Short mmCIF file of C-alpha atoms in Angstrom, two decimals:
data_model
loop_
_atom_site.label_atom_id
_atom_site.label_comp_id
_atom_site.label_asym_id
_atom_site.label_seq_id
_atom_site.Cartn_x
_atom_site.Cartn_y
_atom_site.Cartn_z
CA UNK A 5 34.10 34.63 -48.79
CA UNK A 6 33.83 31.02 -47.70
CA UNK A 7 36.63 31.42 -45.10
CA UNK A 8 34.85 34.47 -43.67
CA UNK A 9 31.65 32.47 -43.39
CA UNK A 10 33.44 29.77 -41.46
CA UNK A 11 34.97 32.31 -39.08
CA UNK A 12 31.53 33.77 -38.44
CA UNK A 13 30.15 30.28 -37.86
CA UNK A 14 32.87 29.51 -35.32
CA UNK A 15 32.23 32.78 -33.50
CA UNK A 16 28.48 32.13 -33.52
CA UNK A 17 29.13 28.68 -32.01
CA UNK A 18 30.84 30.48 -29.09
CA UNK A 19 27.73 32.63 -28.60
CA UNK A 20 28.90 35.74 -30.48
CA UNK A 21 25.58 37.34 -31.40
CA UNK A 22 27.20 39.99 -33.64
CA UNK A 23 28.91 37.34 -35.75
CA UNK A 24 25.65 35.44 -35.93
CA UNK A 25 23.85 38.62 -37.00
CA UNK A 26 26.43 39.14 -39.77
CA UNK A 27 25.88 35.59 -40.97
CA UNK A 28 22.12 36.10 -41.01
CA UNK A 29 22.55 39.37 -42.90
CA UNK A 30 24.70 37.67 -45.50
CA UNK A 31 22.26 34.87 -46.32
CA UNK A 32 18.82 36.01 -45.22
CA UNK A 33 17.64 37.31 -48.61
CA UNK A 34 18.56 34.17 -50.53
CA UNK A 35 17.17 31.85 -47.86
CA UNK A 36 14.02 33.92 -47.56
CA UNK A 37 13.49 33.83 -51.34
CA UNK A 38 13.85 30.03 -51.46
CA UNK A 39 11.44 29.62 -48.52
CA UNK A 40 8.96 32.15 -49.93
CA UNK A 41 8.85 30.51 -53.35
CA UNK A 42 8.45 27.04 -51.83
CA UNK A 43 5.91 27.86 -49.14
CA UNK A 44 3.98 30.54 -51.03
CA UNK A 45 3.54 33.17 -48.34
CA UNK A 46 5.79 35.58 -46.47
CA UNK A 47 4.71 34.69 -42.92
CA UNK A 48 5.53 30.98 -43.31
CA UNK A 49 8.73 31.82 -45.18
CA UNK A 50 9.86 34.17 -42.40
CA UNK A 51 9.10 31.52 -39.77
CA UNK A 52 10.98 28.86 -41.78
CA UNK A 53 14.05 31.09 -42.17
CA UNK A 54 13.98 31.94 -38.46
CA UNK A 55 13.73 28.25 -37.54
CA UNK A 56 16.54 27.33 -39.92
CA UNK A 57 18.89 29.99 -38.51
CA UNK A 58 17.81 29.09 -34.99
CA UNK A 59 18.75 25.44 -35.62
CA UNK A 60 22.11 26.59 -36.98
CA UNK A 61 22.66 28.85 -33.97
CA UNK A 62 21.66 26.33 -31.32
CA UNK A 63 23.45 23.44 -33.02
CA UNK A 64 26.39 25.37 -34.47
CA UNK A 65 28.69 23.06 -32.51
CA UNK A 66 27.65 20.19 -34.78
CA UNK A 67 28.59 22.17 -37.92
CA UNK A 68 31.10 20.19 -39.98
CA UNK A 69 33.83 22.55 -41.25
CA UNK A 70 34.25 20.44 -44.40
CA UNK A 71 30.93 21.84 -45.56
CA UNK A 72 30.52 25.29 -47.06
CA UNK A 73 28.40 27.38 -44.69
CA UNK A 74 25.94 28.14 -47.50
CA UNK A 75 25.46 24.43 -48.25
CA UNK A 76 24.89 23.74 -44.55
CA UNK A 77 22.36 26.57 -44.27
CA UNK A 78 20.48 25.40 -47.35
CA UNK A 79 20.38 21.83 -45.97
CA UNK A 80 18.85 23.07 -42.72
CA UNK A 81 16.41 25.41 -44.51
CA UNK A 82 15.23 22.77 -46.97
CA UNK A 83 14.69 20.31 -44.10
CA UNK A 84 12.44 22.89 -42.41
CA UNK A 85 10.55 23.79 -45.62
CA UNK A 86 10.04 20.17 -46.68
CA UNK A 87 8.57 19.32 -43.30
CA UNK A 88 6.21 22.30 -43.51
CA UNK A 89 5.05 21.08 -46.94
CA UNK A 90 4.46 17.59 -45.51
CA UNK A 91 2.34 19.05 -42.73
CA UNK A 92 0.23 20.97 -45.24
CA UNK A 93 -0.36 17.84 -47.30
CA UNK A 94 -1.75 16.12 -44.23
CA UNK A 95 -3.72 19.03 -42.86
CA UNK A 96 -5.31 21.06 -45.64
CA UNK A 97 -4.41 20.18 -49.19
CA UNK A 98 -4.92 22.52 -52.10
CA UNK A 99 -5.48 25.60 -49.96
CA UNK A 100 -4.38 28.62 -51.91
CA UNK A 101 -2.51 30.80 -49.45
CA UNK A 102 -3.13 34.48 -49.90
CA UNK A 103 -0.07 36.65 -49.82
CA UNK A 104 -0.63 40.34 -49.55
CA UNK A 105 3.06 41.14 -49.39
CA UNK A 106 3.97 39.38 -52.59
CA UNK A 107 5.16 41.65 -55.39
CA UNK A 108 2.65 41.89 -58.25
CA UNK A 109 3.15 39.41 -61.07
CA UNK A 110 4.65 41.13 -64.05
CA UNK A 111 2.84 39.14 -66.73
CA UNK A 112 0.29 36.39 -67.04
CA UNK A 113 3.16 34.02 -67.82
CA UNK A 114 4.49 34.34 -64.27
CA UNK A 115 1.08 33.51 -62.87
CA UNK A 116 0.96 30.48 -65.17
CA UNK A 117 4.41 29.47 -63.95
CA UNK A 118 3.30 29.61 -60.31
CA UNK A 119 0.37 27.35 -61.10
CA UNK A 120 2.56 25.03 -63.16
CA UNK A 121 5.10 24.77 -60.33
CA UNK A 122 2.38 23.36 -58.08
CA UNK A 123 2.28 20.32 -60.41
CA UNK A 124 6.01 19.70 -59.94
CA UNK A 125 6.83 17.11 -57.22
CA UNK A 126 8.30 18.53 -54.01
CA UNK A 127 11.87 17.29 -54.48
CA UNK A 128 12.13 18.60 -58.05
CA UNK A 129 10.57 21.94 -57.04
CA UNK A 130 13.06 22.26 -54.21
CA UNK A 131 15.99 21.64 -56.55
CA UNK A 132 14.64 24.14 -59.09
CA UNK A 133 14.34 26.81 -56.37
CA UNK A 134 17.90 26.26 -55.12
CA UNK A 135 19.28 26.14 -58.65
CA UNK A 136 17.60 29.34 -59.81
CA UNK A 137 17.79 31.45 -56.64
CA UNK A 138 21.48 30.92 -55.98
CA UNK A 139 22.80 29.20 -59.10
CA UNK A 140 24.01 26.23 -57.05
CA UNK A 141 25.95 23.52 -58.89
CA UNK A 142 24.68 19.98 -59.36
CA UNK A 143 27.27 18.85 -56.80
CA UNK A 144 26.05 21.34 -54.18
CA UNK A 145 22.41 20.40 -54.85
CA UNK A 146 23.30 16.72 -54.47
CA UNK A 147 24.99 17.40 -51.15
CA UNK A 148 22.14 19.54 -49.84
CA UNK A 149 19.52 16.86 -50.51
CA UNK A 150 21.73 13.82 -49.94
CA UNK A 151 21.22 12.41 -53.43
CA UNK A 152 23.43 11.56 -56.39
CA UNK A 153 24.34 14.11 -59.08
CA UNK A 154 22.55 11.99 -61.68
CA UNK A 155 19.39 12.10 -59.56
CA UNK A 156 19.71 15.90 -59.33
CA UNK A 157 19.94 16.13 -63.11
CA UNK A 158 17.02 13.79 -63.70
CA UNK A 159 14.85 15.59 -61.11
CA UNK A 160 15.60 19.00 -62.63
CA UNK A 161 14.90 17.67 -66.14
CA UNK A 162 11.67 16.07 -64.92
CA UNK A 163 10.58 19.29 -63.22
CA UNK A 164 11.25 21.37 -66.32
CA UNK A 165 9.49 18.84 -68.54
CA UNK A 166 6.38 19.13 -66.35
CA UNK A 167 6.60 22.93 -66.57
CA UNK A 168 7.01 22.91 -70.36
CA UNK A 169 3.99 20.63 -70.73
CA UNK A 170 1.88 22.72 -68.34
CA UNK A 171 2.86 26.01 -70.01
CA UNK A 172 2.20 24.63 -73.47
CA UNK B 29 18.35 28.72 -72.08
CA UNK B 30 14.74 28.49 -73.25
CA UNK B 31 11.51 30.19 -72.27
CA UNK B 32 11.04 28.05 -69.15
CA UNK B 33 14.58 28.92 -68.01
CA UNK B 34 13.85 32.63 -68.45
CA UNK B 35 10.59 32.35 -66.52
CA UNK B 36 12.24 30.38 -63.71
CA UNK B 37 15.09 32.89 -63.46
CA UNK B 38 12.58 35.75 -63.13
CA UNK B 39 10.36 33.83 -60.71
CA UNK B 40 13.24 32.92 -58.41
CA UNK B 41 14.93 36.34 -58.44
CA UNK B 42 16.19 37.20 -54.95
CA UNK B 43 13.95 39.42 -52.83
CA UNK B 44 14.61 41.26 -49.57
CA UNK B 45 13.94 39.46 -46.30
CA UNK B 46 11.91 41.28 -43.62
CA UNK B 47 13.76 43.77 -41.41
CA UNK B 48 15.14 42.72 -38.04
CA UNK B 49 15.33 39.00 -38.80
CA UNK B 50 18.65 38.49 -36.96
CA UNK B 51 17.47 40.11 -33.72
CA UNK B 52 14.24 38.05 -33.79
CA UNK B 53 16.25 34.83 -34.17
CA UNK B 54 18.56 35.74 -31.28
CA UNK B 55 15.48 36.44 -29.14
CA UNK B 56 14.01 33.05 -30.07
CA UNK B 57 17.32 31.39 -29.21
CA UNK B 58 17.22 32.92 -25.71
CA UNK B 59 13.65 31.67 -25.23
CA UNK B 60 14.52 28.17 -26.45
CA UNK B 61 15.68 27.23 -22.99
CA UNK B 62 12.13 27.42 -21.67
CA UNK B 63 11.22 24.18 -23.34
CA UNK B 64 8.87 21.34 -22.63
CA UNK B 65 11.70 18.85 -22.16
CA UNK B 66 11.77 19.52 -18.42
CA UNK B 67 8.30 17.98 -18.14
CA UNK B 68 9.80 14.48 -18.23
CA UNK B 69 11.60 15.12 -14.93
CA UNK B 70 8.36 16.21 -13.28
CA UNK B 71 6.22 13.19 -14.09
CA UNK B 72 5.82 9.76 -12.54
CA UNK B 73 5.18 6.71 -14.70
CA UNK B 74 3.77 3.39 -13.62
CA UNK B 75 3.05 0.24 -15.61
CA UNK B 76 1.63 -3.27 -15.47
CA UNK B 77 3.08 -6.30 -17.22
CA UNK B 78 0.95 -5.37 -20.24
CA UNK B 79 2.04 -1.76 -20.63
CA UNK B 80 2.15 1.78 -19.25
CA UNK B 81 -1.03 2.42 -17.31
CA UNK B 82 -0.60 5.81 -15.60
CA UNK B 83 1.39 9.00 -16.13
CA UNK B 84 0.85 11.83 -13.67
CA UNK B 85 2.68 14.82 -12.18
CA UNK B 86 2.33 13.34 -8.68
CA UNK B 87 3.75 10.45 -6.69
CA UNK B 88 2.49 7.06 -7.92
CA UNK B 89 2.81 3.51 -6.66
CA UNK B 90 5.91 1.98 -8.27
CA UNK B 91 5.51 -0.81 -10.88
CA UNK B 92 4.94 -4.17 -9.19
CA UNK B 93 7.08 -6.48 -11.32
CA UNK B 94 10.44 -6.38 -13.09
CA UNK B 95 8.69 -6.41 -16.47
CA UNK B 96 6.45 -3.50 -15.46
CA UNK B 97 9.51 -1.56 -14.19
CA UNK B 98 11.22 -2.17 -17.53
CA UNK B 99 8.18 -0.85 -19.44
CA UNK B 100 7.98 2.24 -17.20
CA UNK B 101 11.67 2.93 -17.83
CA UNK B 102 11.22 2.41 -21.59
CA UNK B 103 8.34 4.92 -21.48
CA UNK B 104 10.53 7.48 -19.69
CA UNK B 105 13.29 7.10 -22.30
CA UNK B 106 10.83 7.44 -25.18
CA UNK B 107 9.11 10.41 -23.53
CA UNK B 108 12.45 12.18 -23.06
CA UNK B 109 13.26 11.65 -26.75
CA UNK B 110 9.79 12.84 -27.72
CA UNK B 111 10.11 16.03 -25.67
CA UNK B 112 13.56 16.70 -27.15
CA UNK B 113 12.08 16.44 -30.67
CA UNK B 114 13.92 13.19 -31.41
CA UNK B 115 10.90 10.91 -31.54
CA UNK B 116 7.54 11.16 -33.30
CA UNK B 117 6.01 7.84 -32.27
CA UNK B 118 5.97 5.49 -29.27
CA UNK B 119 6.73 1.79 -29.26
CA UNK B 120 6.06 1.19 -25.56
CA UNK B 121 2.69 -0.58 -25.07
CA UNK B 122 -0.07 0.99 -23.02
CA UNK B 123 -2.46 -0.84 -20.73
CA UNK B 124 -5.87 0.84 -20.78
CA UNK B 125 -7.73 -2.10 -19.26
CA UNK B 126 -8.57 0.00 -16.20
CA UNK B 127 -10.50 2.54 -18.31
CA UNK B 128 -14.24 2.21 -19.02
CA UNK B 129 -15.17 1.06 -22.58
CA UNK B 130 -16.30 4.54 -23.72
CA UNK B 131 -13.04 6.11 -22.59
CA UNK B 132 -11.02 3.36 -24.27
CA UNK B 133 -12.77 4.15 -27.57
CA UNK B 134 -12.06 7.85 -27.14
CA UNK B 135 -8.41 7.21 -26.35
CA UNK B 136 -8.06 4.84 -29.33
CA UNK B 137 -9.44 7.57 -31.60
CA UNK B 138 -7.02 10.11 -30.10
CA UNK B 139 -4.12 7.70 -30.76
CA UNK B 140 -5.02 7.67 -34.46
CA UNK B 141 -4.28 11.41 -34.83
CA UNK B 142 -0.94 11.68 -36.64
CA UNK B 143 2.01 13.44 -35.04
CA UNK B 144 1.95 17.18 -35.68
CA UNK B 145 -1.74 17.27 -36.59
CA UNK B 146 -4.77 18.34 -34.53
CA UNK B 147 -8.44 17.38 -34.47
CA UNK B 148 -11.54 18.74 -32.76
CA UNK B 149 -13.35 17.09 -29.83
CA UNK B 150 -16.31 16.77 -32.24
CA UNK B 151 -14.10 14.80 -34.67
CA UNK B 152 -13.45 12.20 -31.95
CA UNK B 153 -17.16 12.06 -31.14
CA UNK B 154 -17.99 11.45 -34.82
CA UNK B 155 -15.26 8.85 -35.13
CA UNK B 156 -16.53 6.73 -32.25
CA UNK B 157 -20.10 7.11 -33.57
CA UNK B 158 -21.36 9.19 -30.68
CA UNK B 159 -21.60 12.55 -32.50
CA UNK B 160 -23.55 14.24 -29.70
CA UNK B 161 -21.19 13.14 -26.94
CA UNK B 162 -18.67 15.96 -27.45
CA UNK B 163 -18.67 16.95 -23.77
CA UNK B 164 -18.23 13.32 -22.67
CA UNK B 165 -15.30 13.06 -25.09
CA UNK B 166 -13.74 16.09 -23.40
CA UNK B 167 -14.21 14.50 -19.99
CA UNK B 168 -12.72 11.17 -21.14
CA UNK B 169 -9.69 12.93 -22.59
CA UNK B 170 -9.33 15.05 -19.46
CA UNK B 171 -8.96 11.81 -17.49
CA UNK B 172 -6.52 10.29 -19.99
CA UNK B 173 -4.41 7.93 -17.83
CA UNK B 174 -1.42 8.05 -20.20
CA UNK B 175 -1.12 11.62 -21.56
CA UNK B 176 1.59 12.29 -24.15
CA UNK B 177 1.68 8.63 -25.26
CA UNK B 178 -2.05 8.82 -25.99
CA UNK B 179 -1.90 12.29 -27.57
CA UNK B 180 -4.94 14.00 -26.08
CA UNK B 181 -3.03 17.29 -26.52
CA UNK B 182 -3.76 17.00 -30.28
CA UNK B 183 -7.46 17.52 -29.63
CA UNK B 184 -8.71 21.13 -29.69
CA UNK B 185 -12.05 22.88 -29.49
CA UNK B 186 -13.98 23.25 -32.75
CA UNK B 187 -13.62 27.04 -32.56
CA UNK B 188 -9.83 26.64 -32.57
CA UNK B 189 -9.48 27.18 -28.82
CA UNK B 190 -6.88 25.08 -27.06
CA UNK B 191 -9.26 23.43 -24.56
CA UNK B 192 -8.05 21.97 -21.29
CA UNK B 193 -5.03 19.86 -20.52
CA UNK B 194 -3.93 17.72 -17.61
CA UNK B 195 -0.56 19.50 -17.29
CA UNK B 196 -2.01 22.96 -18.05
CA UNK B 197 -2.87 24.70 -21.29
CA UNK B 198 0.58 26.31 -21.50
CA UNK B 199 2.12 22.85 -21.82
CA UNK B 200 -0.49 21.90 -24.39
CA UNK B 201 0.54 24.94 -26.46
CA UNK B 202 4.21 24.04 -26.11
CA UNK B 203 3.63 20.41 -27.09
CA UNK B 204 1.74 21.50 -30.19
CA UNK B 205 4.53 23.95 -31.04
CA UNK B 206 7.11 21.18 -30.53
CA UNK B 207 5.22 18.89 -32.92
CA UNK B 208 4.81 21.70 -35.46
CA UNK B 209 8.58 22.14 -35.63
CA UNK B 210 9.69 18.50 -35.52
CA UNK B 211 9.98 16.60 -38.80
CA UNK B 212 8.46 13.14 -39.14
CA UNK B 213 10.42 11.50 -41.97
CA UNK B 214 14.20 11.65 -42.20
CA UNK B 215 16.65 10.02 -44.55
CA UNK B 216 20.30 9.12 -44.00
CA UNK B 217 22.48 10.31 -46.90
CA UNK B 218 25.01 7.51 -46.42
CA UNK B 219 22.62 4.54 -46.20
CA UNK B 220 19.87 6.11 -48.36
CA UNK B 221 17.29 4.73 -45.93
CA UNK B 222 14.29 6.80 -44.86
CA UNK B 223 12.99 6.35 -41.30
CA UNK B 224 10.39 7.84 -38.99
CA UNK B 225 12.05 10.22 -36.53
CA UNK B 226 12.65 8.15 -33.41
CA UNK B 227 13.58 4.93 -35.22
CA UNK B 228 16.52 3.10 -33.66
CA UNK B 229 18.35 3.32 -37.01
CA UNK B 230 18.23 7.08 -37.01
CA UNK B 231 19.60 7.43 -33.48
CA UNK B 232 23.25 7.53 -34.48
CA UNK B 233 22.75 9.55 -37.63
CA UNK B 234 25.14 12.51 -37.80
CA UNK B 235 23.43 15.87 -38.38
CA UNK B 236 25.36 16.29 -41.64
CA UNK B 237 23.83 13.06 -42.97
CA UNK B 238 20.25 13.94 -42.16
CA UNK B 239 17.71 15.05 -44.77
CA UNK B 240 14.00 15.55 -44.19
CA UNK B 241 11.37 14.37 -46.66
CA UNK B 242 7.79 15.50 -47.15
CA UNK B 243 6.56 12.02 -47.99
CA UNK B 244 7.80 8.48 -48.51
CA UNK B 245 6.95 8.86 -52.19
CA UNK B 246 9.28 11.87 -52.44
CA UNK B 247 12.07 9.97 -50.69
CA UNK B 248 11.71 6.95 -52.99
CA UNK B 249 11.64 9.23 -56.06
CA UNK B 250 15.21 10.33 -55.32
CA UNK B 251 16.61 6.88 -54.56
CA UNK B 252 15.86 6.30 -50.85
CA UNK B 253 14.25 3.11 -49.56
CA UNK B 254 11.97 2.74 -46.53
CA UNK B 255 13.37 1.40 -43.26
CA UNK B 256 12.32 -2.17 -42.53
CA UNK B 257 12.31 -1.56 -38.77
CA UNK B 258 10.07 1.50 -38.34
CA UNK B 259 8.20 0.92 -41.64
CA UNK B 260 7.30 4.50 -42.55
CA UNK B 261 4.81 3.25 -45.17
CA UNK B 262 2.67 1.66 -42.47
CA UNK B 263 2.72 4.89 -40.47
CA UNK B 264 1.64 6.97 -43.47
#
């Protein structure tokens, strides 16, 4: 699959909109889920995914073929999402964003988890999202965020410890 | 696997993205050409020995001295980087000595608005301790001698309206959109140094080595250290 991704990326870099559309179709659900869980509402998540793909499309010439396309896309998406979270911290902290489109929570536990996740620092929350949405390896997570594998492990452990404490 | 793992797996289960995402992105890509970066070719910049003193979309008297010419050129370079989304702060000095004291206070307050954020005209009036002078604040900003560097475009009406702008409200909208989509803090994965976007150290960073952080605290928590040149802690 990885070779196919790279072919699509090369075609997209030459302005092939169909290839680009195929690439979007292949990754949009996973990227949208990561963005939605991090940003908390569908509108911001959709905008973040659009901006991430747009960056990839406009700057596809700078794509390094040694990277897996998925890792590259997640790097770009997390850069966009992290900056959006920074802006919110500065502008209007602790605003609960309503989300009419969100599927109903199945149990109270899931609601508790959402609240508990808000107590997890941004970097750890980001790694948890990538790990659980797409099952990315520690190595891939380290590459996406430009950190060591040991830091990935300690951040994930820290994030889960905060969740366990918050959930009792 | 424990209970938290199970909850996380359920919480992060993949959901469907909205329909038509690819076509929307392609449309945005086509529009991306109509960007604000062309503004830098349409403006004239003049300076004194102390700093940039006037930026306008009309012919201006050229800087009088070599030092002033150098400052005007530095401003043009920084403005180009800013409009290309490669800079979030300016290092070139400004010379506001020609402005009346009230306007200087207003402009100083406008300069304190962080990149990517907006404030109301009333906020400026409160900040300079003239809470009833909202209209005068608007007038002072409207005559801002150094727009862009003194970010009067970050000041909006209290009702959320865009308000006026020297280069037109369309440009004001585009500048705000540019700042909304440009990150402020970036780290280099090879040096593990975090800089403000626009720092000289980040200029040669390859895209593959660039990671964005939400705060300096986040960056430090995963092993990055702040740049000693642009000092992101001081900016925060």
